[in-house]
mmCIF file of C-alpha atoms in Angstrom:
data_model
loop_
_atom_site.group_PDB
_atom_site.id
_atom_site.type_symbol
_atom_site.label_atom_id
_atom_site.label_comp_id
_atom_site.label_asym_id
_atom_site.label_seq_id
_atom_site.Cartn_x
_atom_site.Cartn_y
_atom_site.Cartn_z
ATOM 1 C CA UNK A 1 -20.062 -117.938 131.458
ATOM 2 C CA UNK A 2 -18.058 -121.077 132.521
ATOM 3 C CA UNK A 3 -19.181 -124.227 132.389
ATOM 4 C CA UNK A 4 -18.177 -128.087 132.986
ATOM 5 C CA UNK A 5 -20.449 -130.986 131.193
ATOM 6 C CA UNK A 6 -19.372 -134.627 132.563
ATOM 7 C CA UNK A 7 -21.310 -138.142 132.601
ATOM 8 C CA UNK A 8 -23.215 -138.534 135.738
ATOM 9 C CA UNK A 9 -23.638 -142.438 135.512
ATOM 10 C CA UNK A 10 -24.029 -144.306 137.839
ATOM 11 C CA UNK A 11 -20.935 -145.715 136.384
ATOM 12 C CA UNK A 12 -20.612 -149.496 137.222
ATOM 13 C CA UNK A 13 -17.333 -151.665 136.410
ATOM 14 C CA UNK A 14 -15.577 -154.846 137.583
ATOM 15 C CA UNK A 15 -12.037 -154.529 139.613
ATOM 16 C CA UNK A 16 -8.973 -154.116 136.936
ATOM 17 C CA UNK A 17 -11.532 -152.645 134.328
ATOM 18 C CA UNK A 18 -10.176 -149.494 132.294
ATOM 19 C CA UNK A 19 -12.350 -145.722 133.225
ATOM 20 C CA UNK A 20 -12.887 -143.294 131.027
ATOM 21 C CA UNK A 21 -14.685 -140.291 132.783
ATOM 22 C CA UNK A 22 -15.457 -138.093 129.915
ATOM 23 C CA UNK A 23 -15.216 -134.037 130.503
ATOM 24 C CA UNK A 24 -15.366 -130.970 128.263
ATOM 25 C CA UNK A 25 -16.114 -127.872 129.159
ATOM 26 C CA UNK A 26 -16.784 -123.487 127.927
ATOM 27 C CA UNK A 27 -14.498 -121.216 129.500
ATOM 28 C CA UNK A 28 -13.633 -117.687 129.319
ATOM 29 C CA UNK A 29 -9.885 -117.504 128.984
ATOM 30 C CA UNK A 30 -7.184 -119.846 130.043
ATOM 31 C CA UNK A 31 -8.784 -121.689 132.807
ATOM 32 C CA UNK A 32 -6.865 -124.009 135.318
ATOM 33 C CA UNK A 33 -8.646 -127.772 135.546
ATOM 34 C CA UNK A 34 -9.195 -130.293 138.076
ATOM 35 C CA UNK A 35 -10.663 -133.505 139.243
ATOM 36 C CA UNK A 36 -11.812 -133.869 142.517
ATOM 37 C CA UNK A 37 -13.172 -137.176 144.084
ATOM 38 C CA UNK A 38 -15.519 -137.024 147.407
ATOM 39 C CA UNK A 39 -16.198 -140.462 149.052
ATOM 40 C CA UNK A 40 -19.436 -141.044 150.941
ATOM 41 C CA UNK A 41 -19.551 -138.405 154.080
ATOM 42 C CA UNK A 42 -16.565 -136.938 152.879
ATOM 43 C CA UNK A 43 -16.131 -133.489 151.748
ATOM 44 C CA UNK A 44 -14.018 -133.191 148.226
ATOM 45 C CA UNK A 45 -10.067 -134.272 147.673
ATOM 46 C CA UNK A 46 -8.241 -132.876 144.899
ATOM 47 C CA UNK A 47 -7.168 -136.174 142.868
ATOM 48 C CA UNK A 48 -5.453 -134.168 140.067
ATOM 49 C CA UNK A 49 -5.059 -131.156 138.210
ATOM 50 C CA UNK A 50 -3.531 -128.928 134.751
ATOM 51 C CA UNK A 51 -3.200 -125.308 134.511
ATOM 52 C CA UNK A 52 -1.998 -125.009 130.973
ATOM 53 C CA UNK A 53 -2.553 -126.810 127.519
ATOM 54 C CA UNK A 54 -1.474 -130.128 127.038
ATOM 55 C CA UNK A 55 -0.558 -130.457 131.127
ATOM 56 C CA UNK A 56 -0.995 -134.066 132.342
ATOM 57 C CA UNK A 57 -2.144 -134.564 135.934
ATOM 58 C CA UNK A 58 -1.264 -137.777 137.545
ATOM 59 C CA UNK A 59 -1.903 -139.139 140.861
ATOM 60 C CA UNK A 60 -2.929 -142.565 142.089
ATOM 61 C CA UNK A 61 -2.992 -144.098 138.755
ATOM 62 C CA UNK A 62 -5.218 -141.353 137.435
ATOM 63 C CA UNK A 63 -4.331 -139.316 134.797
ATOM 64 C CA UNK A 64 -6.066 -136.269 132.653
ATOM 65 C CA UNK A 65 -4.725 -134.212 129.824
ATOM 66 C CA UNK A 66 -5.540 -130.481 129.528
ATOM 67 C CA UNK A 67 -6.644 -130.512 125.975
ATOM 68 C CA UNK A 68 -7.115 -126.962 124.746
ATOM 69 C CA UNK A 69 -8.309 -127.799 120.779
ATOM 70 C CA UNK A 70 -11.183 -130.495 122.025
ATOM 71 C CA UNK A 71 -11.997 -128.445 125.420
ATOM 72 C CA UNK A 72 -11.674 -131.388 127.472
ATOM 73 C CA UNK A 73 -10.271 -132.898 130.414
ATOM 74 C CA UNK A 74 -11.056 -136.857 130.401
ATOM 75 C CA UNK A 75 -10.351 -138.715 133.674
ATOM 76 C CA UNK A 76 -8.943 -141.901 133.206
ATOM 77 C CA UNK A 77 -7.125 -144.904 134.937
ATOM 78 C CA UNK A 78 -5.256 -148.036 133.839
ATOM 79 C CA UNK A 79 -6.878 -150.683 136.264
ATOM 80 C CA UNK A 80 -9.568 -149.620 138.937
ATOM 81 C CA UNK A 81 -9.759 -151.110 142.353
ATOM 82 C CA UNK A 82 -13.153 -151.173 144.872
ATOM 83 C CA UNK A 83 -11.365 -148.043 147.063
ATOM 84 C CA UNK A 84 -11.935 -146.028 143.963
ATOM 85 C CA UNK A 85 -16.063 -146.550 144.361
ATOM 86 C CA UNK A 86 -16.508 -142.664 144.743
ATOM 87 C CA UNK A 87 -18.085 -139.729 142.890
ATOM 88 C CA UNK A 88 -15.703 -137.354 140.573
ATOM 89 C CA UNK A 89 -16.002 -133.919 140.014
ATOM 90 C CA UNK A 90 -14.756 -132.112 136.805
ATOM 91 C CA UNK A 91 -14.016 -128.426 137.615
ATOM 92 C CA UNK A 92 -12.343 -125.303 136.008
ATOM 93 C CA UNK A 93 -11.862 -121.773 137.600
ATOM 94 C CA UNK A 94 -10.517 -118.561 135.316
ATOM 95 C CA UNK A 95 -10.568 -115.415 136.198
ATOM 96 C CA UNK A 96 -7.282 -114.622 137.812
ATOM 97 C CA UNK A 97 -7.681 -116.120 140.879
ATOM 98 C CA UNK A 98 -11.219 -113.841 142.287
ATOM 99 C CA UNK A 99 -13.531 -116.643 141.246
ATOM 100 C CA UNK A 100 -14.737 -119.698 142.625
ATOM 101 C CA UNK A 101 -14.478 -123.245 140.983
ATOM 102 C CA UNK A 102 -17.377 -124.087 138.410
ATOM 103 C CA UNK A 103 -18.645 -128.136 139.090
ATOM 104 C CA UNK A 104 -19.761 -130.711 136.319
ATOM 105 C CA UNK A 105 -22.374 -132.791 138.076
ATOM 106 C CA UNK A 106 -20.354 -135.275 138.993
ATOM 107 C CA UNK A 107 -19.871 -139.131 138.009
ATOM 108 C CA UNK A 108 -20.733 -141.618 140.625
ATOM 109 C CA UNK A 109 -18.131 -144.812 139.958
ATOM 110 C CA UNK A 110 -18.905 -147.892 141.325
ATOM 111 C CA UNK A 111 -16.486 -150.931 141.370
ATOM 112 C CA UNK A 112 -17.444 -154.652 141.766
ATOM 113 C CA UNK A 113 -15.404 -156.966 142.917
ATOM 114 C CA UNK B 1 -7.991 -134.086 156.699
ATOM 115 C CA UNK B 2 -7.432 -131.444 154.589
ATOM 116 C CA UNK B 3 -7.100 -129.102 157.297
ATOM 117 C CA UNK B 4 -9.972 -127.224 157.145
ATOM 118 C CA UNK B 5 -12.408 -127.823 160.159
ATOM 119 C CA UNK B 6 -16.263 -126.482 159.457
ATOM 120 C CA UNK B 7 -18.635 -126.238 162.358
ATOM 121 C CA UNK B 8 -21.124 -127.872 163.021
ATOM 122 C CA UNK B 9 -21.188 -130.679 161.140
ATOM 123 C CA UNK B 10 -24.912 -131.003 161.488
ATOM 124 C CA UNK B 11 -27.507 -128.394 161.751
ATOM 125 C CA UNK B 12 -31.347 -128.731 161.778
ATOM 126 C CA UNK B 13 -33.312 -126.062 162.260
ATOM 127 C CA UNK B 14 -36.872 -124.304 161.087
ATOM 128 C CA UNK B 15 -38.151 -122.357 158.344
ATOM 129 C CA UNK B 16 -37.817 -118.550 158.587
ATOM 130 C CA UNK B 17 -34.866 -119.191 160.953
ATOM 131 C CA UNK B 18 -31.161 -118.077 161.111
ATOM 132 C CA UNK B 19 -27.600 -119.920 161.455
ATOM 133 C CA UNK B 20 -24.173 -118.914 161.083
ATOM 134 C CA UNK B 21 -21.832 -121.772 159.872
ATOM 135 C CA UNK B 22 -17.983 -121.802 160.881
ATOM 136 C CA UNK B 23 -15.245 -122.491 158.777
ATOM 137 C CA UNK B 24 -11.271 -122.097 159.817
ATOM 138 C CA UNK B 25 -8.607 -122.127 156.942
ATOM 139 C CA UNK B 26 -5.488 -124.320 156.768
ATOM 140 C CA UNK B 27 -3.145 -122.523 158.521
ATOM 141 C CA UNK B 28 -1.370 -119.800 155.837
ATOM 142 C CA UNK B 29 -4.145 -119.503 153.668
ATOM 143 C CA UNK B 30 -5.382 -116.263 153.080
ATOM 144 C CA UNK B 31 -8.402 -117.183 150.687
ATOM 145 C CA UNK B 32 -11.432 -118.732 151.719
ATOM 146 C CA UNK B 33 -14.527 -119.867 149.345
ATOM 147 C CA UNK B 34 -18.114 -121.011 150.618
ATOM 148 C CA UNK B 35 -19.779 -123.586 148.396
ATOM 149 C CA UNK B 36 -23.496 -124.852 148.351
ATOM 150 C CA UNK B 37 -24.009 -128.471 147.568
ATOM 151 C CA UNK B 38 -27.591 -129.941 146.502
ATOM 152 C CA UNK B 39 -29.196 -132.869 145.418
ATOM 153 C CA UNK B 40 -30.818 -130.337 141.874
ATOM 154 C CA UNK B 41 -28.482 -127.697 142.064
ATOM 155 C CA UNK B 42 -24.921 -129.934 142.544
ATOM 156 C CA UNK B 43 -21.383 -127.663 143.974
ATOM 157 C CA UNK B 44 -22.506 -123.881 143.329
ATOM 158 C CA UNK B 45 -20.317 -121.260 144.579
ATOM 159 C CA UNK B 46 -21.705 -118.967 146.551
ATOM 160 C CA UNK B 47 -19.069 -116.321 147.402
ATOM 161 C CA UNK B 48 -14.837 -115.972 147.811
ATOM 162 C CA UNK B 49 -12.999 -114.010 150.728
ATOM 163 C CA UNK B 50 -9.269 -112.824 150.560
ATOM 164 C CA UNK B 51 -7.544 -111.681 153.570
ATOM 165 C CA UNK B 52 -10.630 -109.809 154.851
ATOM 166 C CA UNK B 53 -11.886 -108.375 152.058
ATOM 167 C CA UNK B 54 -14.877 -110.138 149.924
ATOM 168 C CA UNK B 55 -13.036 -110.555 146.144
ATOM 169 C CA UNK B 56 -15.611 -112.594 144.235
ATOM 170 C CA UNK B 57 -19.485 -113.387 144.235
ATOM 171 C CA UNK B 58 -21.590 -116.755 142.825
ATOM 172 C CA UNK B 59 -25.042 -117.498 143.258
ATOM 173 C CA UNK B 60 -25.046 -116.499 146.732
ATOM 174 C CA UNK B 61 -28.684 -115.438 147.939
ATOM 175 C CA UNK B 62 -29.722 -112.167 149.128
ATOM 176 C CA UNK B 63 -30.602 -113.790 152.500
ATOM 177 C CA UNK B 64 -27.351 -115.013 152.846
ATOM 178 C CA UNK B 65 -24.416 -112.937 153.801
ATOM 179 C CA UNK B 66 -20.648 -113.705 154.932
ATOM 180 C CA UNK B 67 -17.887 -112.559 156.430
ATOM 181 C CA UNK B 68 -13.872 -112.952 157.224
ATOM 182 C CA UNK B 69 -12.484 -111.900 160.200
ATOM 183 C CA UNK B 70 -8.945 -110.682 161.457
ATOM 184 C CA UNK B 71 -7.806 -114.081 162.098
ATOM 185 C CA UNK B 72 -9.047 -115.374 158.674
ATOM 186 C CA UNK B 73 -11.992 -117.610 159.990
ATOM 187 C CA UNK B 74 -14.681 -117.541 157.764
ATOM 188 C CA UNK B 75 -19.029 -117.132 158.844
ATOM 189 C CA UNK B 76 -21.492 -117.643 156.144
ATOM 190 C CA UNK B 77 -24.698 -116.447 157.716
ATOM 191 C CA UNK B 78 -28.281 -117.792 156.072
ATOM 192 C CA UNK B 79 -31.465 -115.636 157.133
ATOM 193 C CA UNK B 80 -34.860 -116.492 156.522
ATOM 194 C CA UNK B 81 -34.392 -120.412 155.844
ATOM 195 C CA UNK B 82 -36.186 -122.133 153.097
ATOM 196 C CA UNK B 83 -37.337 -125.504 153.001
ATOM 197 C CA UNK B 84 -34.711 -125.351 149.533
ATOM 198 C CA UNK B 85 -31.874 -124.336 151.705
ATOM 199 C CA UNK B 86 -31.327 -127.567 153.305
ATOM 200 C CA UNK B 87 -28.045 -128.541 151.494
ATOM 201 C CA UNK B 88 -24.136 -129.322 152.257
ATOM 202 C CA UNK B 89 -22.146 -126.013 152.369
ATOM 203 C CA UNK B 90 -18.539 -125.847 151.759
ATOM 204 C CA UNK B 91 -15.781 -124.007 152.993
ATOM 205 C CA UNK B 92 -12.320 -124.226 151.079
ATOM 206 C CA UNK B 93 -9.165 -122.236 151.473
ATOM 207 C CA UNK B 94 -6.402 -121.417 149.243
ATOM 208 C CA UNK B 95 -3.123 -120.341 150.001
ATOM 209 C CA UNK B 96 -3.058 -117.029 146.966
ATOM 210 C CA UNK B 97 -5.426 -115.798 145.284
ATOM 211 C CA UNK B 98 -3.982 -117.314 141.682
ATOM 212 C CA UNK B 99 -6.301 -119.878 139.268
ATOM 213 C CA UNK B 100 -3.491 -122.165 139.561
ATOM 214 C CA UNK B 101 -3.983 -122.372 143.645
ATOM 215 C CA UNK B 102 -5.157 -125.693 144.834
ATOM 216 C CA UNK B 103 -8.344 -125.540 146.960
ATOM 217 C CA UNK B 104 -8.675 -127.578 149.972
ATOM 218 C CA UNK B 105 -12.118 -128.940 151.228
ATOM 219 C CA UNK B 106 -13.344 -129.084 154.780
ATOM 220 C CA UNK B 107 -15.652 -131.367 156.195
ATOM 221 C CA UNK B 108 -19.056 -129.723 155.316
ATOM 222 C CA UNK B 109 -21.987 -128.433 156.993
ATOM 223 C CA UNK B 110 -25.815 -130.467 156.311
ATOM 224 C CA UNK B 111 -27.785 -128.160 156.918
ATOM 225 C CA UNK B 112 -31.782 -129.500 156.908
ATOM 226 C CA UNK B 113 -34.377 -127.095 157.379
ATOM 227 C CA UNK B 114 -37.944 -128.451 158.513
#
């Protein structure tokens, strides 16, 4: 079956550091990728996403490359700011579209000023 | 806001008890998904609706049970509540019913059970 393996931290860095959110994951077939980020009391956002090899998603300074060889999807960003303080999901769904979307468990960021 | 609304947005209730939690779809979107969100278990998905008709199933319980009506609302019903049920559930709708479709989140439910 599908699934999604991703650091689950706490993840603690200074404003303007560089993240790295590592994710890899097992799939059956060509699966599509995301990132979603869910603030406290918040349900989940999509932040980005690829649906074929070597795709980059990009928003907000985010980026992730769909890398088919290494099975991975690594989050990352240039220069984090305190609004980022969130948890991010890694997800994939395959299947054609009659599935639902499998979860990593989630990295809980957390930015100092 | 995503667009999806869930209701209620709190629910506490007692062991060996029913509810029925609402979801409504952005407006156009034909799929809806129900997810299950714990503090051991993390986002499971429980079960996926298109235009009616039930298309895909997760780790959804045998006590639980769902439904989509005409007007593409969405009711996941949970029977004979477990102490472990108490949990965020999830609705999300899609527009098609492709991989590549974006899901969009609503709210969420927090369901405790005492």
């Amino acid at each position: 079956g599908n699934s999604v393996t991703q650091m689950e931290g706490p993840v603690t860095l200074s404003e303007e550091a560089f993240l790295t959110i590592n994710c890899t994951y097992t799939a059956t077939g060509y699966p599509s990728l995301f990132w979603y980020v869910q603030y406290p009391g918040e349900g989940l956002q999509l932040l980005l996403k690829a649906t074929k090899a070597d795709d980059k998603g990009s928003n907000k300074g985010f980026e992730a490359t769909y890398r088919k060889e290494t099975t991975s999807f690594h989050l990352e960003k240039g220069s984090v700011q305190v609004s980022d303080s969130a948890v991010y999901f890694c997800a994939l769904i395959s299947g054609g579209g009659a599935d639902g979307l499998t979860f990593g468990k989630g990295t809980h960021l957390i930015i100092q000023p | 806001d995503s667009g999806v609304t869930q209701t209620p947005k709190h629910l506490i209730t007692a062991t060996g008890q029913r509810v029925t939690l609402r979801c409504s779809p952005r407006s156009g979107d034909l799929s809806v998904y129900w997810y299950q969100q714990s503090l051991d278990q993390g986002l499971q998905f429980l079960i996926q609706y298109y235009n009616g008709e039930e298309r895909a199933k997760g780790n959804i319980l045998e006590r639980f049970s769902a439904q989509q009506f005409p007007d593409l609302h969405s009711e996941l019903n949970l029977s004979s509540l477990e102490l472990g049920d108490s949990a965020l559930y999830f609705c999300a709708s899609s527009a098609i019913l492709v991989s590549t479709d974006t899901q969009y989140f609503g709210p969420g439910t927090r369901l405790t059970v005492l």
